Amino acid sequence: MTASPVIALLAGEASGDQLGASLIEALRGRFPSARFVGVGGPLMQAAGLEAWHGVDALSVMGFAEVVKHLPRLLQLRRSLVERFTRLRPAVFIGIDAPDFNLGLERKLKQAGIPVVHYVSPSVWAWRENRVDKIGRAADRVLCLFPMEPPIYTRHGIDARFVGHPLARRFPMLADRHTAREALGLAQDKPVLAVLPGSRGSEIERLGKLFLDTAHRAVAAVPGLQVVVPTANARCRAQLEAMLPVADVCRLMDGRAHEAMVASDVVLLASGTATLEAMLAKRPMVVGYRVAPSSYRIARWLKMLKTDIYSLPNILAHADDAAAPLPVPELMQDDCTVDNLAQAVLELLGDSERRGLITARFEHLHQQLRGPASDELPAAVAADAVADLIHAA
């Protein structure tokens, strides 16, 4: 049976499509005649997925949009449960998209189909009782961060750390000189990269704060160069409206990675970009604000179980809880121009501290590469899936 298994997968967004494509390629090396079916985007389809639906069937953002599409999504999940149950694949792999996948996975597990959930939800940030829900849905969880499996182990759930794919895409030594050359920046003057987020709501709350912080830093640091990469034309227009006609902040389309590598310090919103800045080995200051009502509700319901927000700090704390956290975090009411500017200027003015942070980030980067440093995360993930197929 295992020589030519049917392997079912479901990815609901572009990032999951990338993970799924790499996993299919790695699994094909272990099961050359396997048939791959399910839901995925163009990358998974190019890797050999027989797609019943594309990722656009699930790509719904925002509460209002989810409510609008809820009947269709529930019907889609019911039809997939029925179709997968009839097919009885050797394994089902739900890739991220927990709001959709966990309900589907639970039904398939109850039907006796082995289930893998790839990419753990943020159980280290939210209430840990979510772990039990994931355990009821999946036989095995594949984790991108090393601090996640011990949380599952406390609940008797099989979880494996496979490594983070971003850790392989970023070199251990980032080339600042080449990045500055590509962006037309002076090699002998300091650079501050400013990334206030990619969503309109983030830029609305953080854009003016971050730009004012940059102006404060320019006034204090002679020759400081400020680059502001924007995710798309809409984000650029939002930020341009916040700037004077002639300004020292240089907006650019995309090129966030190059901007980080070129910088001495990064000022950015909390989120995945903080992980990218860490992998670029750049000291950073993180600021974030959400709607006050949302923040109060989350605190009142005790949904958040941590006072550490950025991924570099979470990883650093899990690695060595006694060491100082490497990233200044200024959240909600603490996220002001005065506080942000002070944190940025302290980093710009202290090369020794920046060097220590860089060394810490190099250590964390090495950890994120995975338990088998000579194998890609997809290969480690494929081994975990293959083990489950053979055991079943």
mmCIF file of N, CA, C and O in Angstrom, residues 138-206:
data_model
loop_
_atom_site.group_PDB
_atom_site.id
_atom_site.type_symbol
_atom_site.label_atom_id
_atom_site.label_comp_id
_atom_site.label_asym_id
_atom_site.label_seq_id
_atom_site.Cartn_x
_atom_site.Cartn_y
_atom_site.Cartn_z
ATOM 1 N N ALA A 138 -5.468 16.196 14.842
ATOM 2 C CA ALA A 138 -4.306 15.696 14.101
ATOM 3 C C ALA A 138 -3.579 14.603 14.876
ATOM 4 O O ALA A 138 -3.518 14.630 16.109
ATOM 5 N N ASP A 139 -3.030 13.635 14.142
ATOM 6 C CA ASP A 139 -2.191 12.601 14.751
ATOM 7 C C ASP A 139 -0.772 13.097 14.965
ATOM 8 O O ASP A 139 -0.068 12.618 15.860
ATOM 9 N N ARG A 140 -0.344 14.052 14.135
ATOM 10 C CA ARG A 140 1.025 14.566 14.233
ATOM 11 C C ARG A 140 1.023 16.025 13.796
ATOM 12 O O ARG A 140 0.366 16.385 12.819
ATOM 13 N N VAL A 141 1.755 16.867 14.526
ATOM 14 C CA VAL A 141 1.880 18.285 14.198
ATOM 15 C C VAL A 141 3.323 18.562 13.802
ATOM 16 O O VAL A 141 4.257 18.161 14.513
ATOM 17 N N LEU A 142 3.504 19.218 12.657
ATOM 18 C CA LEU A 142 4.829 19.601 12.188
ATOM 19 C C LEU A 142 5.037 21.082 12.481
ATOM 20 O O LEU A 142 4.267 21.925 12.005
ATOM 21 N N CYS A 143 6.061 21.404 13.255
ATOM 22 C CA CYS A 143 6.265 22.753 13.788
ATOM 23 C C CYS A 143 7.442 23.443 13.108
ATOM 24 O O CYS A 143 8.457 22.805 12.812
ATOM 25 N N LEU A 144 7.307 24.753 12.921
ATOM 26 C CA LEU A 144 8.377 25.539 12.312
ATOM 27 C C LEU A 144 9.331 26.132 13.344
ATOM 28 O O LEU A 144 10.421 26.584 12.982
ATOM 29 N N PHE A 145 8.915 26.159 14.623
ATOM 30 C CA PHE A 145 9.727 26.781 15.668
ATOM 31 C C PHE A 145 10.081 25.762 16.742
ATOM 32 O O PHE A 145 9.246 24.932 17.127
ATOM 33 N N PRO A 146 11.316 25.821 17.263
ATOM 34 C CA PRO A 146 11.774 24.784 18.196
ATOM 35 C C PRO A 146 11.075 24.810 19.549
ATOM 36 O O PRO A 146 11.088 23.801 20.261
ATOM 37 N N MET A 147 10.453 25.936 19.943
ATOM 38 C CA MET A 147 9.819 25.981 21.258
ATOM 39 C C MET A 147 8.413 25.399 21.250
ATOM 40 O O MET A 147 7.773 25.294 22.296
ATOM 41 N N GLU A 148 7.919 24.989 20.072
ATOM 42 C CA GLU A 148 6.530 24.521 19.990
ATOM 43 C C GLU A 148 6.340 23.058 20.409
ATOM 44 O O GLU A 148 5.394 22.757 21.163
ATOM 45 N N PRO A 149 7.171 22.098 19.967
ATOM 46 C CA PRO A 149 6.921 20.700 20.365
ATOM 47 C C PRO A 149 6.824 20.463 21.873
ATOM 48 O O PRO A 149 5.960 19.683 22.302
ATOM 49 N N PRO A 150 7.659 21.102 22.728
ATOM 50 C CA PRO A 150 7.496 20.858 24.166
ATOM 51 C C PRO A 150 6.105 21.235 24.695
ATOM 52 O O PRO A 150 5.619 20.598 25.645
ATOM 53 N N ILE A 151 5.472 22.256 24.104
ATOM 54 C CA ILE A 151 4.115 22.624 24.526
ATOM 55 C C ILE A 151 3.158 21.477 24.220
ATOM 56 O O ILE A 151 2.316 21.101 25.051
ATOM 57 N N TYR A 152 3.276 20.892 23.036
ATOM 58 C CA TYR A 152 2.420 19.762 22.673
ATOM 59 C C TYR A 152 2.722 18.533 23.529
ATOM 60 O O TYR A 152 1.819 17.784 23.907
ATOM 61 N N THR A 153 3.998 18.307 23.833
ATOM 62 C CA THR A 153 4.381 17.150 24.639
ATOM 63 C C THR A 153 3.697 17.186 25.994
ATOM 64 O O THR A 153 3.282 16.140 26.529
ATOM 65 N N ARG A 154 3.547 18.381 26.572
ATOM 66 C CA ARG A 154 2.861 18.494 27.867
ATOM 67 C C ARG A 154 1.425 18.005 27.787
ATOM 68 O O ARG A 154 0.820 17.663 28.800
ATOM 69 N N HIS A 155 0.865 17.985 26.592
ATOM 70 C CA HIS A 155 -0.514 17.546 26.402
ATOM 71 C C HIS A 155 -0.589 16.165 25.742
ATOM 72 O O HIS A 155 -1.675 15.737 25.323
ATOM 73 N N GLY A 156 0.551 15.481 25.660
ATOM 74 C CA GLY A 156 0.555 14.137 25.113
ATOM 75 C C GLY A 156 0.322 14.070 23.621
ATOM 76 O O GLY A 156 -0.198 13.072 23.109
ATOM 77 N N ILE A 157 0.709 15.107 22.895
ATOM 78 C CA ILE A 157 0.478 15.188 21.452
ATOM 79 C C ILE A 157 1.814 15.058 20.726
ATOM 80 O O ILE A 157 2.808 15.678 21.112
ATOM 81 N N ASP A 158 1.822 14.268 19.659
ATOM 82 C CA ASP A 158 3.024 14.033 18.865
ATOM 83 C C ASP A 158 3.285 15.253 17.977
ATOM 84 O O ASP A 158 2.526 15.547 17.059
ATOM 85 N N ALA A 159 4.356 15.973 18.263
ATOM 86 C CA ALA A 159 4.725 17.152 17.474
ATOM 87 C C ALA A 159 6.209 17.089 17.155
ATOM 88 O O ALA A 159 7.021 16.696 18.009
ATOM 89 N N ARG A 160 6.572 17.466 15.924
ATOM 90 C CA ARG A 160 7.964 17.409 15.475
ATOM 91 C C ARG A 160 8.404 18.781 14.958
ATOM 92 O O ARG A 160 7.674 19.416 14.192
ATOM 93 N N PHE A 161 9.575 19.210 15.383
ATOM 94 C CA PHE A 161 10.177 20.431 14.838
ATOM 95 C C PHE A 161 10.892 20.066 13.550
ATOM 96 O O PHE A 161 11.787 19.227 13.548
ATOM 97 N N VAL A 162 10.502 20.705 12.439
ATOM 98 C CA VAL A 162 11.094 20.365 11.139
ATOM 99 C C VAL A 162 12.014 21.454 10.607
ATOM 100 O O VAL A 162 12.739 21.234 9.635
ATOM 101 N N GLY A 163 11.994 22.644 11.227
ATOM 102 C CA GLY A 163 12.794 23.755 10.733
ATOM 103 C C GLY A 163 11.942 24.761 9.979
ATOM 104 O O GLY A 163 10.861 24.435 9.483
ATOM 105 N N HIS A 164 12.425 25.980 9.922
ATOM 106 C CA HIS A 164 11.677 27.054 9.250
ATOM 107 C C HIS A 164 12.250 27.284 7.858
ATOM 108 O O HIS A 164 13.455 27.500 7.713
ATOM 109 N N PRO A 165 11.391 27.262 6.821
ATOM 110 C CA PRO A 165 11.930 27.432 5.460
ATOM 111 C C PRO A 165 12.635 28.756 5.229
ATOM 112 O O PRO A 165 13.586 28.831 4.447
ATOM 113 N N LEU A 166 12.203 29.819 5.915
ATOM 114 C CA LEU A 166 12.869 31.110 5.746
ATOM 115 C C LEU A 166 14.324 31.055 6.191
ATOM 116 O O LEU A 166 15.173 31.773 5.662
ATOM 117 N N ALA A 167 14.623 30.194 7.161
ATOM 118 C CA ALA A 167 15.995 30.112 7.675
ATOM 119 C C ALA A 167 16.954 29.594 6.623
ATOM 120 O O ALA A 167 18.167 29.814 6.719
ATOM 121 N N ARG A 168 16.432 28.897 5.610
ATOM 122 C CA ARG A 168 17.272 28.406 4.529
ATOM 123 C C ARG A 168 17.409 29.425 3.399
ATOM 124 O O ARG A 168 18.355 29.372 2.630
ATOM 125 N N ARG A 169 16.435 30.318 3.307
ATOM 126 C CA ARG A 169 16.482 31.305 2.221
ATOM 127 C C ARG A 169 17.403 32.473 2.553
ATOM 128 O O ARG A 169 17.880 33.172 1.666
ATOM 129 N N PHE A 170 17.631 32.720 3.837
ATOM 130 C CA PHE A 170 18.512 33.809 4.259
ATOM 131 C C PHE A 170 19.905 33.256 4.512
ATOM 132 O O PHE A 170 20.059 32.276 5.248
ATOM 133 N N PRO A 171 20.951 33.854 3.940
ATOM 134 C CA PRO A 171 22.321 33.395 4.223
ATOM 135 C C PRO A 171 22.707 33.720 5.661
ATOM 136 O O PRO A 171 22.156 34.643 6.282
ATOM 137 N N MET A 172 23.642 32.972 6.199
ATOM 138 C CA MET A 172 24.083 33.235 7.572
ATOM 139 C C MET A 172 24.787 34.587 7.659
ATOM 140 O O MET A 172 24.738 35.252 8.693
ATOM 141 N N LEU A 173 25.446 35.013 6.584
ATOM 142 C CA LEU A 173 26.109 36.316 6.554
ATOM 143 C C LEU A 173 25.431 37.188 5.507
ATOM 144 O O LEU A 173 25.506 36.893 4.303
ATOM 145 N N ALA A 174 24.758 38.236 5.945
ATOM 146 C CA ALA A 174 24.065 39.132 5.020
ATOM 147 C C ALA A 174 25.058 40.162 4.459
ATOM 148 O O ALA A 174 25.885 40.701 5.198
ATOM 149 N N ASP A 175 24.940 40.437 3.185
ATOM 150 C CA ASP A 175 25.886 41.308 2.482
ATOM 151 C C ASP A 175 25.358 42.750 2.455
ATOM 152 O O ASP A 175 24.642 43.157 1.550
ATOM 153 N N ARG A 176 25.736 43.521 3.453
ATOM 154 C CA ARG A 176 25.261 44.905 3.553
ATOM 155 C C ARG A 176 25.781 45.767 2.404
ATOM 156 O O ARG A 176 25.059 46.592 1.855
ATOM 157 N N HIS A 177 27.026 45.578 2.038
ATOM 158 C CA HIS A 177 27.643 46.404 0.987
ATOM 159 C C HIS A 177 26.879 46.258 -0.326
ATOM 160 O O HIS A 177 26.533 47.264 -0.979
ATOM 161 N N THR A 178 26.582 45.016 -0.723
ATOM 162 C CA THR A 178 25.870 44.783 -1.982
ATOM 163 C C THR A 178 24.456 45.338 -1.929
ATOM 164 O O THR A 178 23.957 45.910 -2.907
ATOM 165 N N ALA A 179 23.794 45.190 -0.787
ATOM 166 C CA ALA A 179 22.430 45.706 -0.649
ATOM 167 C C ALA A 179 22.407 47.229 -0.763
ATOM 168 O O ALA A 179 21.522 47.797 -1.427
ATOM 169 N N ARG A 180 23.366 47.889 -0.156
ATOM 170 C CA ARG A 180 23.408 49.358 -0.251
ATOM 171 C C ARG A 180 23.717 49.798 -1.682
ATOM 172 O O ARG A 180 23.151 50.774 -2.176
ATOM 173 N N GLU A 181 24.573 49.070 -2.314
ATOM 174 C CA GLU A 181 24.907 49.397 -3.706
ATOM 175 C C GLU A 181 23.666 49.256 -4.587
ATOM 176 O O GLU A 181 23.394 50.108 -5.443
ATOM 177 N N ALA A 182 22.899 48.196 -4.380
ATOM 178 C CA ALA A 182 21.707 47.959 -5.186
ATOM 179 C C ALA A 182 20.649 49.033 -4.966
ATOM 180 O O ALA A 182 19.890 49.376 -5.880
ATOM 181 N N LEU A 183 20.591 49.585 -3.755
ATOM 182 C CA LEU A 183 19.590 50.598 -3.429
ATOM 183 C C LEU A 183 20.107 52.028 -3.626
ATOM 184 O O LEU A 183 19.377 52.992 -3.378
ATOM 185 N N GLY A 184 21.367 52.172 -4.037
ATOM 186 C CA GLY A 184 21.925 53.498 -4.246
ATOM 187 C C GLY A 184 22.184 54.260 -2.965
ATOM 188 O O GLY A 184 22.042 55.490 -2.923
ATOM 189 N N LEU A 185 22.556 53.558 -1.916
ATOM 190 C CA LEU A 185 22.809 54.180 -0.617
ATOM 191 C C LEU A 185 24.309 54.331 -0.379
ATOM 192 O O LEU A 185 25.107 53.490 -0.819
ATOM 193 N N ALA A 186 24.678 55.382 0.327
ATOM 194 C CA ALA A 186 26.088 55.606 0.653
ATOM 195 C C ALA A 186 26.579 54.514 1.594
ATOM 196 O O ALA A 186 25.881 54.122 2.540
ATOM 197 N N GLN A 187 27.779 54.029 1.337
ATOM 198 C CA GLN A 187 28.348 52.960 2.150
ATOM 199 C C GLN A 187 28.825 53.463 3.512
ATOM 200 O O GLN A 187 28.862 52.695 4.481
ATOM 201 N N ASP A 188 29.198 54.748 3.588
ATOM 202 C CA ASP A 188 29.845 55.256 4.790
ATOM 203 C C ASP A 188 28.909 56.040 5.706
ATOM 204 O O ASP A 188 29.362 56.722 6.620
ATOM 205 N N LYS A 189 27.606 55.942 5.467
ATOM 206 C CA LYS A 189 26.640 56.640 6.322
ATOM 207 C C LYS A 189 25.614 55.645 6.864
ATOM 208 O O LYS A 189 25.275 54.674 6.185
ATOM 209 N N PRO A 190 25.120 55.890 8.081
ATOM 210 C CA PRO A 190 24.177 54.928 8.682
ATOM 211 C C PRO A 190 22.837 54.901 7.942
ATOM 212 O O PRO A 190 22.452 55.873 7.297
ATOM 213 N N VAL A 191 22.160 53.748 8.065
ATOM 214 C CA VAL A 191 20.876 53.552 7.392
ATOM 215 C C VAL A 191 19.843 53.045 8.405
ATOM 216 O O VAL A 191 20.124 52.122 9.180
ATOM 217 N N LEU A 192 18.670 53.651 8.350
ATOM 218 C CA LEU A 192 17.518 53.192 9.131
ATOM 219 C C LEU A 192 16.452 52.723 8.149
ATOM 220 O O LEU A 192 16.031 53.480 7.271
ATOM 221 N N ALA A 193 16.026 51.462 8.267
ATOM 222 C CA ALA A 193 14.921 50.944 7.459
ATOM 223 C C ALA A 193 13.645 51.022 8.280
ATOM 224 O O ALA A 193 13.626 50.643 9.459
ATOM 225 N N VAL A 194 12.581 51.515 7.669
ATOM 226 C CA VAL A 194 11.302 51.711 8.360
ATOM 227 C C VAL A 194 10.231 50.894 7.647
ATOM 228 O O VAL A 194 9.979 51.090 6.460
ATOM 229 N N LEU A 195 9.594 49.977 8.381
ATOM 230 C CA LEU A 195 8.558 49.113 7.809
ATOM 231 C C LEU A 195 7.331 49.135 8.712
ATOM 232 O O LEU A 195 7.239 48.372 9.677
ATOM 233 N N PRO A 196 6.369 50.002 8.394
ATOM 234 C CA PRO A 196 5.197 50.146 9.269
ATOM 235 C C PRO A 196 4.076 49.151 8.986
ATOM 236 O O PRO A 196 2.950 49.352 9.448
ATOM 237 N N GLY A 197 4.346 48.093 8.233
ATOM 238 C CA GLY A 197 3.325 47.090 7.972
ATOM 239 C C GLY A 197 2.846 47.111 6.542
ATOM 240 O O GLY A 197 3.157 48.022 5.770
ATOM 241 N N SER A 198 2.076 46.082 6.186
ATOM 242 C CA SER A 198 1.602 45.948 4.809
ATOM 243 C C SER A 198 0.088 46.066 4.695
ATOM 244 O O SER A 198 -0.448 46.045 3.594
ATOM 245 N N ARG A 199 -0.603 46.167 5.807
ATOM 246 C CA ARG A 199 -2.056 46.329 5.775
ATOM 247 C C ARG A 199 -2.416 47.803 5.953
ATOM 248 O O ARG A 199 -1.735 48.545 6.659
ATOM 249 N N GLY A 200 -3.516 48.188 5.336
ATOM 250 C CA GLY A 200 -3.952 49.570 5.450
ATOM 251 C C GLY A 200 -4.179 49.991 6.882
ATOM 252 O O GLY A 200 -3.835 51.113 7.287
ATOM 253 N N SER A 201 -4.758 49.101 7.704
ATOM 254 C CA SER A 201 -5.029 49.438 9.103
ATOM 255 C C SER A 201 -3.741 49.622 9.891
ATOM 256 O O SER A 201 -3.656 50.494 10.775
ATOM 257 N N GLU A 202 -2.715 48.830 9.564
ATOM 258 C CA GLU A 202 -1.427 48.981 10.247
ATOM 259 C C GLU A 202 -0.804 50.329 9.905
ATOM 260 O O GLU A 202 -0.306 51.042 10.803
ATOM 261 N N ILE A 203 -0.817 50.682 8.639
ATOM 262 C CA ILE A 203 -0.212 51.951 8.228
ATOM 263 C C ILE A 203 -0.993 53.123 8.819
ATOM 264 O O ILE A 203 -0.399 54.143 9.214
ATOM 265 N N GLU A 204 -2.291 52.967 8.909
ATOM 266 C CA GLU A 204 -3.104 54.034 9.501
ATOM 267 C C GLU A 204 -2.710 54.288 10.951
ATOM 268 O O GLU A 204 -2.654 55.434 11.408
ATOM 269 N N ARG A 205 -2.408 53.210 11.695
ATOM 270 C CA ARG A 205 -2.066 53.356 13.117
ATOM 271 C C ARG A 205 -0.589 53.652 13.337
ATOM 272 O O ARG A 205 -0.227 54.301 14.322
ATOM 273 N N LEU A 206 0.275 53.137 12.458
ATOM 274 C CA LEU A 206 1.708 53.202 12.717
ATOM 275 C C LEU A 206 2.483 54.094 11.763
ATOM 276 O O LEU A 206 3.598 54.523 12.087
#
